[in-house]
Coordinates of C-alpha atoms and ligand atoms in Angstrom, one line a residue:
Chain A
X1 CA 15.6 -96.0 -12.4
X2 CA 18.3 -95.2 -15.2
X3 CA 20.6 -97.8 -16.2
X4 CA 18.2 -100.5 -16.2
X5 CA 18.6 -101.4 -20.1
X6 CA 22.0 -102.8 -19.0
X7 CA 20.3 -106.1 -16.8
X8 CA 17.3 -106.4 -18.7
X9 CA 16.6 -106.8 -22.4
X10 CA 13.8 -103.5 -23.5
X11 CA 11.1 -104.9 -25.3
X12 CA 9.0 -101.8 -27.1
X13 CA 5.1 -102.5 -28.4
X14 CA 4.5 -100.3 -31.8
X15 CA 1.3 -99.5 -31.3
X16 CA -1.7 -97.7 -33.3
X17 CA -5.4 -96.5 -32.4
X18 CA -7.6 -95.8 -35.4
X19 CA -10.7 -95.3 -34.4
X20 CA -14.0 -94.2 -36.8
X21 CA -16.4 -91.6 -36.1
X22 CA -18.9 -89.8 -37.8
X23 CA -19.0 -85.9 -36.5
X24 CA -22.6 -84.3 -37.3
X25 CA -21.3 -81.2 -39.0
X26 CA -24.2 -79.6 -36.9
X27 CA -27.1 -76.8 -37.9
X28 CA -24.8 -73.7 -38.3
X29 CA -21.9 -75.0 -40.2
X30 CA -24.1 -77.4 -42.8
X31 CA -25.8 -74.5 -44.2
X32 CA -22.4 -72.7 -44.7
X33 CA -21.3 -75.6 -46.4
X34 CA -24.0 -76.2 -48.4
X35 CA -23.7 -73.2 -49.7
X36 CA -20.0 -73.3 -50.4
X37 CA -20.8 -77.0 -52.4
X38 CA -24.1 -75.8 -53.8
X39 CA -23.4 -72.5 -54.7
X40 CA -19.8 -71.6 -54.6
X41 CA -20.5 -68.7 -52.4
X42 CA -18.7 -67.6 -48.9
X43 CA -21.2 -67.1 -46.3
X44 CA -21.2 -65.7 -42.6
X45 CA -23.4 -64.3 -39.9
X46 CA -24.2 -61.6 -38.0
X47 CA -24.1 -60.9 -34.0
X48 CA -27.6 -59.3 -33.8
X49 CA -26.6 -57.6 -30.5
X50 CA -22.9 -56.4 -31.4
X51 CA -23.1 -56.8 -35.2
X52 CA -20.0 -58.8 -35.5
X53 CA -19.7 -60.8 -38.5
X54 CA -18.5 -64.3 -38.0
X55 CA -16.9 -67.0 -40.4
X56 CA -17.1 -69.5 -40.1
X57 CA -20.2 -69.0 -38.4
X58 CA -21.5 -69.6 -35.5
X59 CA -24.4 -70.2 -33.3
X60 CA -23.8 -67.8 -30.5
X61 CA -21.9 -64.6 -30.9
X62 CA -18.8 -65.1 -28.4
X63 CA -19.0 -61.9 -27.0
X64 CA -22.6 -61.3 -26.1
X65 CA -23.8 -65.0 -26.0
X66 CA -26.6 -64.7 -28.4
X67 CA -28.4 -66.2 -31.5
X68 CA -27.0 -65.6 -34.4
X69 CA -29.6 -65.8 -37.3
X70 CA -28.7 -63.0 -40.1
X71 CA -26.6 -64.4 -42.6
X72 CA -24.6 -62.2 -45.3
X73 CA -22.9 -62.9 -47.9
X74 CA -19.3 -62.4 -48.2
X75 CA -17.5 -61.2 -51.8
X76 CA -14.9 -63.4 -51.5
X77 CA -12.1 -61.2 -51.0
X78 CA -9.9 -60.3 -47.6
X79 CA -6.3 -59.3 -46.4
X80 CA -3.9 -61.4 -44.7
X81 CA -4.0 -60.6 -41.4
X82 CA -0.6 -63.5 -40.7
X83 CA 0.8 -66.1 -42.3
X84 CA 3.7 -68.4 -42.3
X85 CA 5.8 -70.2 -44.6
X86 CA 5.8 -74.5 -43.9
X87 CA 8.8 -76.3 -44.6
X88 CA 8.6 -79.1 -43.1
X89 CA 6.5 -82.2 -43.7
X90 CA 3.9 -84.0 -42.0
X91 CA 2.3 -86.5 -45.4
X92 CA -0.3 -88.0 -42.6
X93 CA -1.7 -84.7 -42.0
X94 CA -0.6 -81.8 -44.4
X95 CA -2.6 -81.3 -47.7
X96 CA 0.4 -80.6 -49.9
X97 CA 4.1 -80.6 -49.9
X98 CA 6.3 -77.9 -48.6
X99 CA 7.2 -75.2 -48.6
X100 CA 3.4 -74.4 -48.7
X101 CA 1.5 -71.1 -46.7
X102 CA -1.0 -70.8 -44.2
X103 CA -2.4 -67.5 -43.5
X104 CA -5.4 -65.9 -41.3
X105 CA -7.7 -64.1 -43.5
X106 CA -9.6 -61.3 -42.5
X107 CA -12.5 -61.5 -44.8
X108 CA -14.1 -58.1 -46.2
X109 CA -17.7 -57.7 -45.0
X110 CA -16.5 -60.0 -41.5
X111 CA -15.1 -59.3 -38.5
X112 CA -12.9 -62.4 -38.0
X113 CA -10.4 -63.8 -39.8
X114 CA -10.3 -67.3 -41.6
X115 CA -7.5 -69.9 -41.4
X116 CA -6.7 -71.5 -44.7
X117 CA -4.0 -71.8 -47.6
X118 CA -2.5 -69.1 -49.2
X119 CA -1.6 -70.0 -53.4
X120 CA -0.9 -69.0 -56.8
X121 CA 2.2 -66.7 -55.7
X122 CA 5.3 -67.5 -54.3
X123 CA 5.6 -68.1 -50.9
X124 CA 9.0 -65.6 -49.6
X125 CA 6.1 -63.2 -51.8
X126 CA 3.4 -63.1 -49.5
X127 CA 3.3 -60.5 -46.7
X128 CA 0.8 -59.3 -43.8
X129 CA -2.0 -56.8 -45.7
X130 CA -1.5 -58.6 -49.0
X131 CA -5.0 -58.4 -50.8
X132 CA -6.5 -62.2 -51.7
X133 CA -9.7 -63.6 -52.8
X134 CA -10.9 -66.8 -52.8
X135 CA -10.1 -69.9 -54.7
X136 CA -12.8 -72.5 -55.3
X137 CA -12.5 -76.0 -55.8
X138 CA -14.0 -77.2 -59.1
X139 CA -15.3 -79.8 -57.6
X140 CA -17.0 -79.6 -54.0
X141 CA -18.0 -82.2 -51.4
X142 CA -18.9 -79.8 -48.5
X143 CA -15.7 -79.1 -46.5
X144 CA -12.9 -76.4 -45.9
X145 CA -11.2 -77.5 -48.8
X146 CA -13.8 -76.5 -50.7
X147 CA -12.1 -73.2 -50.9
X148 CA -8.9 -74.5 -52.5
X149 CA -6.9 -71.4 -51.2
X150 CA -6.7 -68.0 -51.2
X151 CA -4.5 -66.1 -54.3
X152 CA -3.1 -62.2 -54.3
X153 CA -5.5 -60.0 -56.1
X154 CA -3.0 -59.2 -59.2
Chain B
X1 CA -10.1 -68.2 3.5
X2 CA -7.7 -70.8 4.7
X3 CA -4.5 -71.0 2.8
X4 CA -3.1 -73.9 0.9
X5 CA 0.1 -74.1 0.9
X6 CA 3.0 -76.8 -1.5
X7 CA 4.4 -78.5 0.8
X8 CA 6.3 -81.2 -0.6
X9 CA 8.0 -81.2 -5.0
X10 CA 9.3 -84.3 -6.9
X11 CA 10.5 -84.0 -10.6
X12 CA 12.1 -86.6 -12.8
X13 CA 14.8 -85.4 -15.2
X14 CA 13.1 -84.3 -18.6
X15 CA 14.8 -86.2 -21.5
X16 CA 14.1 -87.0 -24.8
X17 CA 13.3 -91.1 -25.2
X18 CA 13.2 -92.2 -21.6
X19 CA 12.9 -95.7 -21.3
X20 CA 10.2 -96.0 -18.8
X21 CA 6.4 -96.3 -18.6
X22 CA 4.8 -93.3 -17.7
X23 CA 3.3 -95.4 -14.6
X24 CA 7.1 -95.6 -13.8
X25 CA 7.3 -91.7 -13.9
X26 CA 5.1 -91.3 -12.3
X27 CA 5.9 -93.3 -9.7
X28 CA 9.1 -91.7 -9.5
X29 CA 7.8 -88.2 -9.2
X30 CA 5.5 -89.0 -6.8
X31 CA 8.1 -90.9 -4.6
X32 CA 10.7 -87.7 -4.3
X33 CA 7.8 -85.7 -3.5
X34 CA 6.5 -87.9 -1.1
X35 CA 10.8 -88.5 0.3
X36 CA 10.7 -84.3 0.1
X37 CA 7.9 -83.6 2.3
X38 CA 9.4 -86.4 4.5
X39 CA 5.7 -87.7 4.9
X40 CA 4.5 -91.7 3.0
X41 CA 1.7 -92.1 1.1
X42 CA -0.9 -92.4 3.9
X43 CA -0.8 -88.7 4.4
X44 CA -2.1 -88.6 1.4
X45 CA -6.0 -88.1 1.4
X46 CA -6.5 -87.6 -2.8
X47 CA -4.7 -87.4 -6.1
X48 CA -5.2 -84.8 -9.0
X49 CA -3.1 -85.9 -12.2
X50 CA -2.7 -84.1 -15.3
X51 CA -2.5 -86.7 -18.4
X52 CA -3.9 -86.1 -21.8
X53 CA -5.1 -89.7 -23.3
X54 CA -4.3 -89.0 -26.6
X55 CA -0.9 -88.7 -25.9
X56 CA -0.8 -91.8 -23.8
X57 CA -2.7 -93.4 -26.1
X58 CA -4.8 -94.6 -23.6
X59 CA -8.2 -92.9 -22.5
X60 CA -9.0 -92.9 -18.8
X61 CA -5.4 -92.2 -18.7
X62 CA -5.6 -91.2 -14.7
X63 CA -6.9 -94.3 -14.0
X64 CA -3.4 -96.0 -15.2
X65 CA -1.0 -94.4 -12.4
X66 CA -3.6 -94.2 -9.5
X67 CA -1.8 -97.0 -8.3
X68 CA 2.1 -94.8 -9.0
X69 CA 0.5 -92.2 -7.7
X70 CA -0.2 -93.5 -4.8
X71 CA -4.1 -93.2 -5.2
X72 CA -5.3 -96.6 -4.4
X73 CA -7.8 -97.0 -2.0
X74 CA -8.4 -93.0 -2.6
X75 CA -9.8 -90.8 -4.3
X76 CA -8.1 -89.6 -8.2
X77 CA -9.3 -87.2 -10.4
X78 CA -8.0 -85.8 -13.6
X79 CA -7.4 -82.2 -15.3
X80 CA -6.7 -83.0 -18.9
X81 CA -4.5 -79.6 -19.9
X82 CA -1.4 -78.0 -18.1
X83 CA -0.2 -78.5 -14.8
X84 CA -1.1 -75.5 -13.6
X85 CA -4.5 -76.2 -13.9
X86 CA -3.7 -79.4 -11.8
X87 CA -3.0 -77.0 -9.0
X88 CA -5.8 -75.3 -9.4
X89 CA -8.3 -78.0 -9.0
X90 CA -6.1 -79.5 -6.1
X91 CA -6.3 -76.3 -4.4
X92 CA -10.4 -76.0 -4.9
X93 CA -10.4 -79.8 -3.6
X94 CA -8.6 -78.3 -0.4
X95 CA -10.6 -75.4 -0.1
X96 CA -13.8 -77.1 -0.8
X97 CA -13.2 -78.9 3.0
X98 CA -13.4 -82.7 1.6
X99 CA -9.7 -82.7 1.5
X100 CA -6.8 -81.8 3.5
X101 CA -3.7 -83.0 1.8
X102 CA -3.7 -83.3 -2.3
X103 CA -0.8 -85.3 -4.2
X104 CA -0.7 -83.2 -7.8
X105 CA 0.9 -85.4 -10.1
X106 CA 1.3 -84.9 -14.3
X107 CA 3.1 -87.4 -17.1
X108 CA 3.9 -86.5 -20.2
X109 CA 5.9 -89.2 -23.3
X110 CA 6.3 -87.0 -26.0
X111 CA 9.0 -89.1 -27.8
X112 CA 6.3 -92.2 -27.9
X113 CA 4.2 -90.4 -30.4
X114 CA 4.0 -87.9 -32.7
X115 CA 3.7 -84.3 -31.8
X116 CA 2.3 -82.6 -35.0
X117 CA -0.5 -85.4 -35.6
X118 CA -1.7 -85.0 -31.8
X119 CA -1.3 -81.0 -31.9
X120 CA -3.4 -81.3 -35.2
X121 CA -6.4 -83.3 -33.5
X122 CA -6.9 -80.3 -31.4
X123 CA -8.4 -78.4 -33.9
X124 CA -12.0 -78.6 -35.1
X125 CA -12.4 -81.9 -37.2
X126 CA -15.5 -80.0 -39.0
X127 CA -13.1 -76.8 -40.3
X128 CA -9.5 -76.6 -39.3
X129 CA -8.2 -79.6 -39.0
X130 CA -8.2 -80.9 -42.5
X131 CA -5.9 -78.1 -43.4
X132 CA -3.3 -80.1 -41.4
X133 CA -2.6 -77.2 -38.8
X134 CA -0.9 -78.1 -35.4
X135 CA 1.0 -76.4 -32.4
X136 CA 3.9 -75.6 -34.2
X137 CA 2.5 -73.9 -37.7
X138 CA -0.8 -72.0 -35.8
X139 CA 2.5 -70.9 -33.5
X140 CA 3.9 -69.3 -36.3
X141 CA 1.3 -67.4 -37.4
X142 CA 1.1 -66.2 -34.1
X143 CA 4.7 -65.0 -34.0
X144 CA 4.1 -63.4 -37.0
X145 CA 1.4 -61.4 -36.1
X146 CA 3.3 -60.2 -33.5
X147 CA 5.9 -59.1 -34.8
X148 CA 3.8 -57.4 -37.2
X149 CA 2.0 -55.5 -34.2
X150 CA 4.6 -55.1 -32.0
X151 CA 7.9 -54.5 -35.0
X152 CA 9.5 -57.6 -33.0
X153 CA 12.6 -58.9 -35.0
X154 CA 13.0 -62.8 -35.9
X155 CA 16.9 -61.5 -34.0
X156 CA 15.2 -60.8 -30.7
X157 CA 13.4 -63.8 -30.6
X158 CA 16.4 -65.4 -30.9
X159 CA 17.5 -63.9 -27.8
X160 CA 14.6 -65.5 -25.8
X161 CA 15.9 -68.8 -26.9
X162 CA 19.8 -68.4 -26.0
X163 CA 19.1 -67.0 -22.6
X164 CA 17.1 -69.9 -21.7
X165 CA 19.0 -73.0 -23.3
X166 CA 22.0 -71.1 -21.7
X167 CA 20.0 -70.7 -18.2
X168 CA 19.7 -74.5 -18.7
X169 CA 23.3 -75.3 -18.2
X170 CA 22.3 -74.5 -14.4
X171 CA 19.3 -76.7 -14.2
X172 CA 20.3 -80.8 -13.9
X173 CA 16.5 -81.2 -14.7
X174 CA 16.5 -79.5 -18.4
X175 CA 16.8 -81.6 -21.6
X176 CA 18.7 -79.4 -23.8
X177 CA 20.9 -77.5 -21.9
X178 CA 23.0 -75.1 -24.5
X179 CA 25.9 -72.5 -24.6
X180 CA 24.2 -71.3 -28.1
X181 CA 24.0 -68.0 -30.0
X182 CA 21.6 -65.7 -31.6
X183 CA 23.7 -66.9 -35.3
X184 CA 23.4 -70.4 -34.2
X185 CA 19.1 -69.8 -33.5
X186 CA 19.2 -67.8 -36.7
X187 CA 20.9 -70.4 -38.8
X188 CA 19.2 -73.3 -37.4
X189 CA 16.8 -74.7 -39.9
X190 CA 13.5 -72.6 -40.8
X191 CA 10.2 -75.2 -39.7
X192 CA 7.5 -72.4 -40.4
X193 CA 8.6 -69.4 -40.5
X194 CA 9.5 -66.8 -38.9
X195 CA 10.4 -70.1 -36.2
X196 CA 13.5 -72.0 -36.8
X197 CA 14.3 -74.8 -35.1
X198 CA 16.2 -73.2 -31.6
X199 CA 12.7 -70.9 -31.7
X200 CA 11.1 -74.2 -30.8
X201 CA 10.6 -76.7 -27.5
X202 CA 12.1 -79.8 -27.8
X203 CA 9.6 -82.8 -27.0
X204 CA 10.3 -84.8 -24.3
X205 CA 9.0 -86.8 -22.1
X206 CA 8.6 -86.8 -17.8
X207 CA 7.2 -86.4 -14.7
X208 CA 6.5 -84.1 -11.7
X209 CA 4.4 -84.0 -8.7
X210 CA 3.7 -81.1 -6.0
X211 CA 2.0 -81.8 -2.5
X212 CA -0.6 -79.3 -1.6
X213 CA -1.9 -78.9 2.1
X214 CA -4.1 -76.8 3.9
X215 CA -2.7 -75.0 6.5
X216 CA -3.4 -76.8 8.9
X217 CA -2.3 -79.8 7.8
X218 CA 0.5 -78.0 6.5
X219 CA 1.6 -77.1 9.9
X220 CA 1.7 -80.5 11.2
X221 CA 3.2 -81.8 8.4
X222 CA 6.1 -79.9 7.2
X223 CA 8.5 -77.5 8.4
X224 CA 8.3 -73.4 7.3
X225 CA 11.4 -74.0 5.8
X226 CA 10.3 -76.6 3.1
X227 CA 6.7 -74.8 3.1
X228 CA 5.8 -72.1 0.2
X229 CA 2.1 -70.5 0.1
X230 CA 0.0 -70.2 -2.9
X231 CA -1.1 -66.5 -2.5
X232 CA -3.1 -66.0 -5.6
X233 CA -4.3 -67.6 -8.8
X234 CA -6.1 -66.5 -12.0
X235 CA -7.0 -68.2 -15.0
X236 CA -9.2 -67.0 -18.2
X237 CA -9.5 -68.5 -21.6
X238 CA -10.0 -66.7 -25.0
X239 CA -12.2 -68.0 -28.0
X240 CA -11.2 -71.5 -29.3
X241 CA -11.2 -70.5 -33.2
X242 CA -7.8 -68.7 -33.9
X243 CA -9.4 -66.2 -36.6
X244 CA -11.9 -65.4 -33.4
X245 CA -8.7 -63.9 -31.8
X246 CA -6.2 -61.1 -32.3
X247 CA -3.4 -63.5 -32.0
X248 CA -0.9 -60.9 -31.0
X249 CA -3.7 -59.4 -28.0
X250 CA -2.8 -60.8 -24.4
X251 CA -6.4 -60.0 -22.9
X252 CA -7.1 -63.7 -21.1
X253 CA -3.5 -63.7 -19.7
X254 CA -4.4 -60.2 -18.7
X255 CA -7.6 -60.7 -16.7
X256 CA -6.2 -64.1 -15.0
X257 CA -2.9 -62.2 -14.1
X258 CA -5.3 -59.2 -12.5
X259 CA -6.8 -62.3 -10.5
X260 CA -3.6 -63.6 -9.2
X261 CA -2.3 -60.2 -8.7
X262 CA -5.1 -58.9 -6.8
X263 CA -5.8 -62.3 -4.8
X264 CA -2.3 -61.9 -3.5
X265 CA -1.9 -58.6 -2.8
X266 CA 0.7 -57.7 -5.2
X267 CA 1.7 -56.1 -8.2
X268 CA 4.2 -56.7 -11.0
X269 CA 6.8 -54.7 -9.1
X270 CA 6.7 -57.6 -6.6
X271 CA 7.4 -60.4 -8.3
X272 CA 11.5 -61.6 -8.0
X273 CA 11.6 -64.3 -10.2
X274 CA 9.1 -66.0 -13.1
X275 CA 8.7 -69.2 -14.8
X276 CA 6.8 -68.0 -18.0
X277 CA 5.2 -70.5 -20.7
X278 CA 7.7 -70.2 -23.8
X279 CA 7.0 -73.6 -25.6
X280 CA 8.3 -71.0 -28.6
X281 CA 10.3 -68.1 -28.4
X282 CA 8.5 -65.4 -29.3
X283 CA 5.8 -66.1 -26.6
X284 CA 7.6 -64.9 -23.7
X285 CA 7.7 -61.5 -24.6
X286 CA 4.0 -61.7 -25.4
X287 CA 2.9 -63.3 -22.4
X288 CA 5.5 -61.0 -20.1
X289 CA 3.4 -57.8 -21.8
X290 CA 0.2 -59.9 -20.8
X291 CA 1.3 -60.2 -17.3
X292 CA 2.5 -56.8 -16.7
X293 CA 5.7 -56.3 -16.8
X294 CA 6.1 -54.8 -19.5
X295 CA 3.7 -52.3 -22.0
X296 CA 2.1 -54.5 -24.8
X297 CA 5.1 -54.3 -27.4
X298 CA 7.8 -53.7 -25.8
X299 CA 8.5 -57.1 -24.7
X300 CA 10.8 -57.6 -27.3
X301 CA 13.2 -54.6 -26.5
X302 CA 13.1 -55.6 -22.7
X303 CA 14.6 -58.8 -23.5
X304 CA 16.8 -57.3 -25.7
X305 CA 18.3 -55.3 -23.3
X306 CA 18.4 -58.5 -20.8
X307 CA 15.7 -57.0 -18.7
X308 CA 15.0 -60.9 -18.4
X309 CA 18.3 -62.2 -18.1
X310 CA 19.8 -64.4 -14.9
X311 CA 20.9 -61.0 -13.7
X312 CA 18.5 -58.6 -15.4
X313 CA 15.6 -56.7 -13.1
X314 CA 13.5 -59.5 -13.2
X315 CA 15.0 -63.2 -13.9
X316 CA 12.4 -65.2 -15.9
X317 CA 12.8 -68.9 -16.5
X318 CA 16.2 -69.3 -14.9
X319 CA 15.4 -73.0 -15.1
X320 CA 15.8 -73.0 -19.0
X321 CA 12.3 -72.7 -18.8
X322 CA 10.3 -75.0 -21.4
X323 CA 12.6 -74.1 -24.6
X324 CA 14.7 -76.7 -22.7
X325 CA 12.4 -79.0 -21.5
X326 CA 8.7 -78.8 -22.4
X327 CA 7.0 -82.6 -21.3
X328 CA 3.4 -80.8 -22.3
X329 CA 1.5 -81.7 -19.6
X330 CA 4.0 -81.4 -16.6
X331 CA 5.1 -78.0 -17.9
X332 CA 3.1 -75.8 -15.9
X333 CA 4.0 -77.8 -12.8
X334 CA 7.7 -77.9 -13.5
X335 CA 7.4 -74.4 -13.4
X336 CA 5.3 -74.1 -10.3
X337 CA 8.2 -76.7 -8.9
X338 CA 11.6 -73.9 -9.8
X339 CA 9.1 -71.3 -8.3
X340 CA 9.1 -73.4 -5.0
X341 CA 12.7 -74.4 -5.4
X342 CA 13.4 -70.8 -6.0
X343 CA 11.2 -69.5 -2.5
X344 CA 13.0 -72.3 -0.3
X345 CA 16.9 -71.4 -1.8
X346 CA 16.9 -74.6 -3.5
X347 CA 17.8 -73.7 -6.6
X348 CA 21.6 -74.7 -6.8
X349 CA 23.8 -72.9 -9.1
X350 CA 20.5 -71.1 -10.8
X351 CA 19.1 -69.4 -7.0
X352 CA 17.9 -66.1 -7.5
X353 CA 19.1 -64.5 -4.3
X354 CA 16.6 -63.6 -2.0
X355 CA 13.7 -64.6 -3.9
X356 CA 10.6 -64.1 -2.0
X357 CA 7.8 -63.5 -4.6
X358 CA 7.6 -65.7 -7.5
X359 CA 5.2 -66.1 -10.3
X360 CA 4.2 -69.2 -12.5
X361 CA 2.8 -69.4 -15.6
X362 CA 0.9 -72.1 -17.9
X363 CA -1.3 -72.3 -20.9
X364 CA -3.9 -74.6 -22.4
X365 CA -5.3 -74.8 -26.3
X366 CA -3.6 -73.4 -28.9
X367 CA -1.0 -70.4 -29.1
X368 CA -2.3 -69.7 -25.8
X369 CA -6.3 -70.3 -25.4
X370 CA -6.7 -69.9 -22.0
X371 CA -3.9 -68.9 -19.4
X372 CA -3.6 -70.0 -15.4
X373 CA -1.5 -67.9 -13.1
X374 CA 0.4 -68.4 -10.0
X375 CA 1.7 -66.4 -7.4
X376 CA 3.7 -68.3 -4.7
X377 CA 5.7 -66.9 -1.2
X378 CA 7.1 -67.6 1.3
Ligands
ZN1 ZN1 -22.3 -60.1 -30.3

């Protein structure tokens, strides 16, 4: 099929699909972020057959399939578990400019570790097992970025 | 249980901004596989393609190249995910009796959209993705924690990446065949780190296609020496949430690679060539530990000391693999088609001699969410 551009003219169609929806944010994850808006507190539950402690919740523990109805409350604080270093950009989709960090947080008091930002230090600064805490938003509407990012503990 | 065996493989070259609908890929994949078995489309009893609409931009996608495919007037079905998982569900089709001769066929046009904002609408709309994650940053923190677990270096990674852009200078298939170096990977610019830009897959865009048989249609339709068997198959998937997983811990690769392994009747030792998922770098150390040839950690060191190489004990992606050509969706079945290229000595200036065993790899979801596995022979 190559080499058909030279006998016939290529006409190309930009094209794009936008598309509204409106995702219930579901029984589970409302409370936690009503509590995160609300109260400016971090929030997770418990696996009542395993004990694992997820967060963001969850419904059903992964590993034992069960309910998962005990919720505790989290101080705020964790370790990065990883993390990398963003330098290039995507302004449709990332929520500041680069070079900005992501890092998965394991949270003290859960078992699993929480994607988000890492801030307020610079980024060839952060390493694996750095200490953080958490970084509200002053003002919340209910979503992830109601945590504004995660800082090192000075 | 009756075998299935691929009887018949068609692949399009994998470039960047090809200049045909991927109806018209299709349609070309489909054609050399049909020319390969030496069979025409009426021996065909049923299609499986492997699309995903939002990178066509088109839902239903399957429903768009059942006529290239060579489904009309039969029956199509899609696996939205890897091509490997294509295979799979071809193969259950066979061995569920209601089909006797399964066309797989998977499309992927990269270059038409945009790679980061599709990656990015794989992640939960309720948590992750407003943080603007995609493949290519949740990648990186995977690398990372890898190297942290296993004391990988950014250097050996590297490594990973030369051997297979330069084992792409064999394949006419690959998209970015290069004679390149650990200094040029190294000081290639840094997207997230620790991945530069040579860690990385180029996007691309393409088509392949596979003809599975039952073996008794198999018999009557091709000759042994075109025919390879699908011995043994596994697949598994891990928790969705990446903070649900340790990132750096292998254990859905290693349950589905105890599947295939046992299924066939073979172990690691076995196996004389592999086409192993590296859409980055660093992952095919990872998924080698994951699939037993290696201990978990060591991966790194192995390739290091070109345990991996064209000539090394066990040749993994001699086709370049998909650092040199990764059209998403077809991936897994390009590398089920070098396995089979491989097996029937078709290889050209890439052949592993004497290959007899080969294993293919592919994954679905992020940094690796669920793994299928493949173990073809003669
Ligand atoms: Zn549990």
């Amino acid at each position: 099929m190559a080499g058909w551009k030279d006998e016939v003219e290529e006409i190309v169609f930009p094209g794009k699909i936008c598309v509204p929806y409106s995702w219930t944010v579901g029984s589970t994850l409302s409370k936690w972020y009503v509590q995160l808006r609300d109260d400016g507190e971090i929030w997770a539950n418990r696996c009542p057959s395993c004990g694992r402690v997820y967060v963001p919740p969850k419904i059903k523990c992964i590993e034992c399939y069960k309910d998962m109805n005990e919720w505790v409350k989290l101080p705020g604080t964790g370790t990065v578990e990883t993390y990398t270093v963003v330098n290039y950009h995507e302004p449709s989709l990332h929520p500041k400019k680069p070079p900005f960090v992501y890092g998965v947080i394991k949270m003290d008091g859960a078992d699993t570790g929480l994607v988000h930002l890492i801030d307020g230090v610079a980024p060839e600064k952060v390493k694996v097992g750095m200490r953080v805490k958490a970084v509200l938003a002053k003002e919340r509407d209910g979503h992830i970025t109601d945590i504004k990012h995660f800082k090192p503990i000075a | 249980m009756e075998r299935v065996a691929v009887i018949g493989v068609g692949q399009t070259k994998y470039q960047q901004g090809k200049r045909e609908t991927f109806h018209e890929l299709v349609y070309e994949a489909a054609s050399k596989a049909l020319k390969d078995t030496d069979i025409t489309v009426e021996d065909i009893d049923n299609v499986v393609s492997v699309s995903s609409d939002f990178w066509d931009g088109r839902t239903i996608s399957s429903m768009a190249i059942s006529d290239a495919s060579g489904a009309f007037n039969k029956d199509i079905s899609t696996v939205e995910g890897d091509g490997t998982f294509g295979v799979l569900y071809g193969m259950m089709r066979i061995l569920s009796g209601s089909f006797g001769t399964t066309m797989v066929v998977a499309h992927h046009k990269g270059t038409e959209s945009n790679m980061n904002g599709i990656t990015n609408t794989s992640f939960d709309p309720l948590v992750e993705r407003r943080l603007g994650l995609d493949a290519l940053s949740s990648a990186a923190l995977q690398a990372r924690r890898y190297m942290h677990t296993s004391g990988a270096t950014e250097e050996q990674f590297a490594m990973v990446s030369v051997k297979n852009h330069v084992n792409a200078t064999r394949n006419p298939f690959a998209t970015v065949p290069m004679e390149i170096t650990v200094e040029d990977v190294m000081n290639s610019a840094m997207l997230a780190s620790p991945l530069k830009k040579l860690d990385c897959s180029p996007v691309c865009d393409g088509a392949a296609a596979v003809v599975l048989a039952a073996e008794r249609n198999a018999k009557k339709l091709s000759t042994n020496k075109k025919r390879v068997w699908l011995n043994g198959v596994g697949h598994c998937a891990d928790a969705y949430r990446l903070g649900d997983r340790d990132l750096a811990d292998t254990r859905a690769l290693k349950k589905a690679a105890k599947k295939a392994y046992e299924m066939a009747g073979v172990t690691p030792d076995d196996i004389d060539v592999a086409e192993v998922y590296d859409a980055f770098s660093y992952m095919e150390p990872l998924w080698l530990e994951g699939l037993g040839f290696c201990e978990d950690g060591t991966g790194p060191e192995f390739e290091e000391r070109g345990a991996f190489d064209f000539g090394g004990k066990l040749p993994v992606n001699p086709s370049g693999g998909r650092m040199s050509a990764n059209p998403v969706q077809v991936a897994g079945l390009a590398a089920v088609i070098e396995c089979v290229l491989q097996l029937r000595g078709e290889a050209g200036r890439r052949q592993v001699r004497g290959a007899e065993k080969a294993l293919a790899h592919g994954i679905n979801g992020m940094c690796g969410q669920s793994h299928c596995v493949w173990i073809l022979g003669k």
